GROMACS .gro file of C-alpha atoms in nm:
model
  210
    1MET     CA    1   5.571  -5.535   0.068
    2THR     CA    2   5.352  -5.450  -0.228
    3CYS     CA    3   5.037  -5.479  -0.026
    4GLY     CA    4   5.198  -5.273   0.253
    5ARG     CA    5   5.293  -4.999   0.020
    6GLN     CA    6   4.949  -4.997  -0.128
    7ASN     CA    7   4.794  -4.979   0.210
    8GLN     CA    8   5.024  -4.698   0.303
    9ARG     CA    9   4.938  -4.518  -0.019
   10ARG     CA   10   4.565  -4.554   0.040
   11ALA     CA   11   4.610  -4.432   0.395
   12GLY     CA   12   4.801  -4.132   0.265
   13LEU     CA   13   4.532  -4.054   0.009
   14ALA     CA   14   4.264  -4.084   0.275
   15LEU     CA   15   4.454  -3.848   0.501
   16ALA     CA   16   4.499  -3.599   0.219
   17ALA     CA   17   4.127  -3.625   0.135
   18ALA     CA   18   4.038  -3.571   0.497
   19ALA     CA   19   4.264  -3.268   0.508
   20LEU     CA   20   4.112  -3.116   0.196
   21LEU     CA   21   3.761  -3.184   0.339
   22LEU     CA   22   3.845  -3.019   0.657
   23ALA     CA   23   3.998  -2.723   0.478
   24GLY     CA   24   3.688  -2.692   0.266
   25CYS     CA   25   3.460  -2.708   0.569
   26GLY     CA   26   3.671  -2.440   0.740
   27GLN     CA   27   3.650  -2.216   0.442
   28SER     CA   28   3.280  -2.269   0.416
   29ALA     CA   29   3.240  -2.197   0.788
   30ASP     CA   30   3.452  -1.885   0.747
   31THR     CA   31   3.248  -1.775   0.449
   32LYS     CA   32   2.921  -1.838   0.630
   33GLY     CA   33   3.061  -1.664   0.927
   34ALA     CA   34   3.133  -1.358   0.717
   35ASP     CA   35   2.778  -1.373   0.576
   36GLY     CA   36   2.654  -1.430   0.928
   37ALA     CA   37   2.849  -1.128   1.048
   38LYS     CA   38   2.696  -0.924   0.770
   39GLY     CA   39   2.359  -1.068   0.839
   40GLY     CA   40   2.404  -1.007   1.205
   41ALA     CA   41   2.510  -0.660   1.137
   42ALA     CA   42   2.221  -0.603   0.915
   43ALA     CA   43   1.990  -0.770   1.166
   44GLY     CA   44   2.141  -0.561   1.448
   45ALA     CA   45   2.101  -0.257   1.234
   46SER     CA   46   1.746  -0.326   1.124
   47PRO     CA   47   1.575  -0.128   1.399
   48SER     CA   48   1.792   0.173   1.323
   49ALA     CA   49   1.757   0.105   0.949
   50SER     CA   50   1.390   0.083   0.991
   51THR     CA   51   1.397   0.405   1.197
   52SER     CA   52   1.614   0.570   0.932
   53ALA     CA   53   1.381   0.452   0.660
   54LYS     CA   54   1.087   0.605   0.847
   55ALA     CA   55   1.292   0.914   0.914
   56SER     CA   56   1.383   0.935   0.554
   57VAL     CA   57   1.021   0.951   0.440
   58ALA     CA   58   0.953   1.317   0.369
   59PRO     CA   59   0.687   1.467   0.587
   60LEU     CA   60   0.366   1.546   0.397
   61GLY     CA   61   0.309   1.903   0.303
   62PRO     CA   62  -0.026   2.088   0.357
   63GLY     CA   63  -0.294   1.930   0.141
   64GLU     CA   64  -0.077   1.638   0.027
   65VAL     CA   65  -0.187   1.276   0.008
   66ARG     CA   66   0.043   0.980  -0.008
   67VAL     CA   67  -0.074   0.693  -0.224
   68GLY     CA   68   0.091   0.354  -0.152
   69GLY     CA   69   0.043  -0.011  -0.053
   70GLU     CA   70   0.017  -0.289  -0.308
   71VAL     CA   71   0.082  -0.056  -0.607
   72ALA     CA   72   0.354  -0.043  -0.875
   73LYS     CA   73   0.394   0.330  -0.869
   74PRO     CA   74   0.346   0.486  -0.526
   75TYR     CA   75   0.322   0.861  -0.535
   76SER     CA   76   0.189   1.174  -0.363
   77VAL     CA   77  -0.069   1.412  -0.491
   78THR     CA   78  -0.150   1.757  -0.358
   79LEU     CA   79  -0.467   1.951  -0.330
   80ALA     CA   80  -0.328   2.178  -0.602
   81ASP     CA   81  -0.264   1.877  -0.831
   82LEU     CA   82  -0.620   1.753  -0.780
   83ARG     CA   83  -0.761   2.093  -0.885
   84LYS     CA   84  -0.584   2.052  -1.227
   85LEU     CA   85  -0.749   1.716  -1.300
   86PRO     CA   86  -1.085   1.657  -1.463
   87GLN     CA   87  -1.356   1.734  -1.209
   88ALA     CA   88  -1.682   1.564  -1.119
   89SER     CA   89  -1.964   1.712  -0.916
   90VAL     CA   90  -2.203   1.540  -0.686
   91GLU     CA   91  -2.495   1.641  -0.451
   92VAL     CA   92  -2.513   1.441  -0.136
   93LYS     CA   93  -2.719   1.405   0.182
   94PHE     CA   94  -2.598   1.229   0.493
   95THR     CA   95  -2.627   1.246   0.869
   96SER     CA   96  -2.347   1.341   1.109
   97ALA     CA   97  -2.304   1.444   1.466
   98LYS     CA   98  -2.423   1.784   1.353
   99GLY     CA   99  -2.743   1.644   1.211
  100GLU     CA  100  -2.842   1.617   0.844
  101GLN     CA  101  -2.601   1.749   0.589
  102ARG     CA  102  -2.676   1.850   0.237
  103HIS     CA  103  -2.382   1.964   0.020
  104THR     CA  104  -2.245   1.977  -0.331
  105TYR     CA  105  -1.893   1.866  -0.371
  106GLN     CA  106  -1.652   1.893  -0.660
  107GLY     CA  107  -1.344   1.680  -0.698
  108VAL     CA  108  -1.166   1.393  -0.865
  109PRO     CA  109  -1.300   1.038  -0.868
  110LEU     CA  110  -1.100   0.825  -0.619
  111HIS     CA  111  -1.066   0.550  -0.870
  112ASP     CA  112  -0.879   0.780  -1.109
  113VAL     CA  113  -0.631   0.874  -0.835
  114LEU     CA  114  -0.564   0.517  -0.736
  115LYS     CA  115  -0.549   0.391  -1.096
  116THR     CA  116  -0.255   0.615  -1.150
  117ALA     CA  117  -0.060   0.419  -0.881
  118GLU     CA  118  -0.130   0.095  -1.075
  119PRO     CA  119  -0.268  -0.137  -0.804
  120ARG     CA  120  -0.109  -0.485  -0.810
  121PHE     CA  121  -0.425  -0.713  -0.855
  122ASP     CA  122  -0.379  -1.065  -0.966
  123ALA     CA  123  -0.487  -1.073  -1.329
  124ALA     CA  124  -0.483  -1.453  -1.316
  125LYS     CA  125  -0.773  -1.446  -1.071
  126LYS     CA  126  -1.124  -1.387  -1.204
  127ASN     CA  127  -1.216  -1.028  -1.118
  128GLY     CA  128  -0.898  -1.011  -0.915
  129GLN     CA  129  -0.961  -0.649  -0.830
  130LEU     CA  130  -1.262  -0.761  -0.621
  131ARG     CA  131  -1.007  -0.890  -0.372
  132GLY     CA  132  -0.881  -0.535  -0.327
  133PHE     CA  133  -0.956  -0.271  -0.055
  134VAL     CA  134  -0.852   0.090   0.015
  135SER     CA  135  -0.772   0.235   0.356
  136ALA     CA  136  -0.818   0.605   0.381
  137THR     CA  137  -0.645   0.800   0.666
  138GLY     CA  138  -0.724   1.153   0.769
  139GLY     CA  139  -0.636   1.402   1.029
  140GLY     CA  140  -0.603   1.280   1.388
  141ASP     CA  141  -0.529   0.923   1.262
  142TYR     CA  142  -0.890   0.883   1.150
  143ARG     CA  143  -0.934   0.587   0.922
  144ALA     CA  144  -1.199   0.421   0.699
  145VAL     CA  145  -1.191   0.124   0.461
  146PHE     CA  146  -1.348   0.070   0.122
  147ALA     CA  147  -1.383  -0.236  -0.091
  148TRP     CA  148  -1.240  -0.179  -0.434
  149ALA     CA  149  -1.574  -0.259  -0.597
  150GLU     CA  150  -1.724   0.044  -0.413
  151ILE     CA  151  -1.495   0.283  -0.604
  152ASP     CA  152  -1.463   0.106  -0.937
  153PRO     CA  153  -1.711   0.241  -1.190
  154GLY     CA  154  -1.715  -0.100  -1.348
  155PHE     CA  155  -1.903  -0.228  -1.037
  156ALA     CA  156  -2.028   0.076  -0.852
  157LYS     CA  157  -2.324   0.300  -0.946
  158SER     CA  158  -2.187   0.601  -0.760
  159GLN     CA  159  -1.834   0.728  -0.738
  160VAL     CA  160  -1.629   0.827  -0.438
  161LEU     CA  161  -1.469   1.165  -0.481
  162LEU     CA  162  -1.154   1.334  -0.343
  163ALA     CA  163  -1.330   1.662  -0.308
  164VAL     CA  164  -1.150   1.990  -0.354
  165SER     CA  165  -1.447   2.216  -0.270
  166GLU     CA  166  -1.775   2.213  -0.081
  167ASP     CA  167  -2.072   2.421  -0.196
  168GLY     CA  168  -1.843   2.620  -0.430
  169VAL     CA  169  -1.597   2.702  -0.162
  170ALA     CA  170  -1.250   2.560  -0.221
  171PHE     CA  171  -1.081   2.373   0.064
  172ASP     CA  172  -0.758   2.537   0.171
  173ASP     CA  173  -0.433   2.344   0.198
  174ALA     CA  174  -0.460   2.305   0.575
  175ALA     CA  175  -0.789   2.122   0.539
  176GLY     CA  176  -0.676   1.919   0.247
  177PRO     CA  177  -0.897   1.708   0.025
  178ARG     CA  178  -1.200   1.532   0.159
  179LEU     CA  179  -1.342   1.192   0.068
  180VAL     CA  180  -1.702   1.214  -0.031
  181VAL     CA  181  -1.906   0.886  -0.040
  182PRO     CA  182  -2.252   0.954  -0.209
  183GLN     CA  183  -2.381   0.603  -0.137
  184ASP     CA  184  -2.335   0.639   0.239
  185THR     CA  185  -2.620   0.755   0.456
  186LYS     CA  186  -2.390   0.851   0.738
  187GLY     CA  187  -2.086   1.070   0.713
  188GLY     CA  188  -1.836   0.840   0.889
  189ARG     CA  189  -1.646   0.770   0.575
  190TYR     CA  190  -1.640   1.131   0.459
  191VAL     CA  191  -1.267   1.139   0.570
  192SER     CA  192  -1.154   1.495   0.627
  193GLU     CA  193  -0.798   1.620   0.603
  194LEU     CA  194  -0.708   1.319   0.389
  195ASN     CA  195  -0.334   1.243   0.399
  196GLN     CA  196  -0.295   0.876   0.302
  197LEU     CA  197  -0.448   0.623   0.070
  198TRP     CA  198  -0.332   0.264   0.096
  199VAL     CA  199  -0.431  -0.012  -0.144
  200GLY     CA  200  -0.425  -0.383  -0.028
  201VAL     CA  201  -0.559  -0.726  -0.105
  202VAL     CA  202  -0.731  -0.960   0.134
  203ASP     CA  203  -0.555  -1.286   0.019
  204PRO     CA  204  -0.270  -1.280   0.259
  205VAL     CA  205  -0.512  -1.236   0.557
  206VAL     CA  206  -0.774  -1.481   0.435
  207ASP     CA  207  -0.533  -1.752   0.318
  208GLY     CA  208  -0.314  -1.708   0.628
  209ALA     CA  209  -0.615  -1.769   0.853
  210LYS     CA  210  -0.678  -2.117   0.713
   0.00000   0.00000   0.00000
């Protein structure tokens, strides 16, 4: 009888443990289901959320340039803002579809504008900034790319400018600032109607390609 009672007791404990286990699993499943529902809702809403996020981005005003990408402090700067900053002047010569061009431009060094946004370069890497690049977008979705070393005075002999005037004539807001690249012999990277500067690093692309 004692063994029978012990067996019955053990069986009862086993059943109780199984019931608790099932209850716990059910609760976990319910919790996960709630998370899943939220996740599903978020996933289902992601296209509209993305659309909403895009829609929430304020349209650029005349002469305004958005600075973003791998930076700690994205911001926008206007042509009027640029005119208030310390200016540099450069005489350039380059060829374009209109033939040889010779001009004097006045503006702000591109490096100064981007430095304000605090690019996120890996300080643990030797010369981590040399892994960086800048994409410049202008009117009509025109785009050109620069290596960071081309604009960093610590590495480059000449400086790329965000020009606010050409030959003493100020650009109007509709035209916006213009990139001026003294070291280039052709005018392809003299991006006009500049509206976006995007800082990136090559590591994700290069390392992902391995």
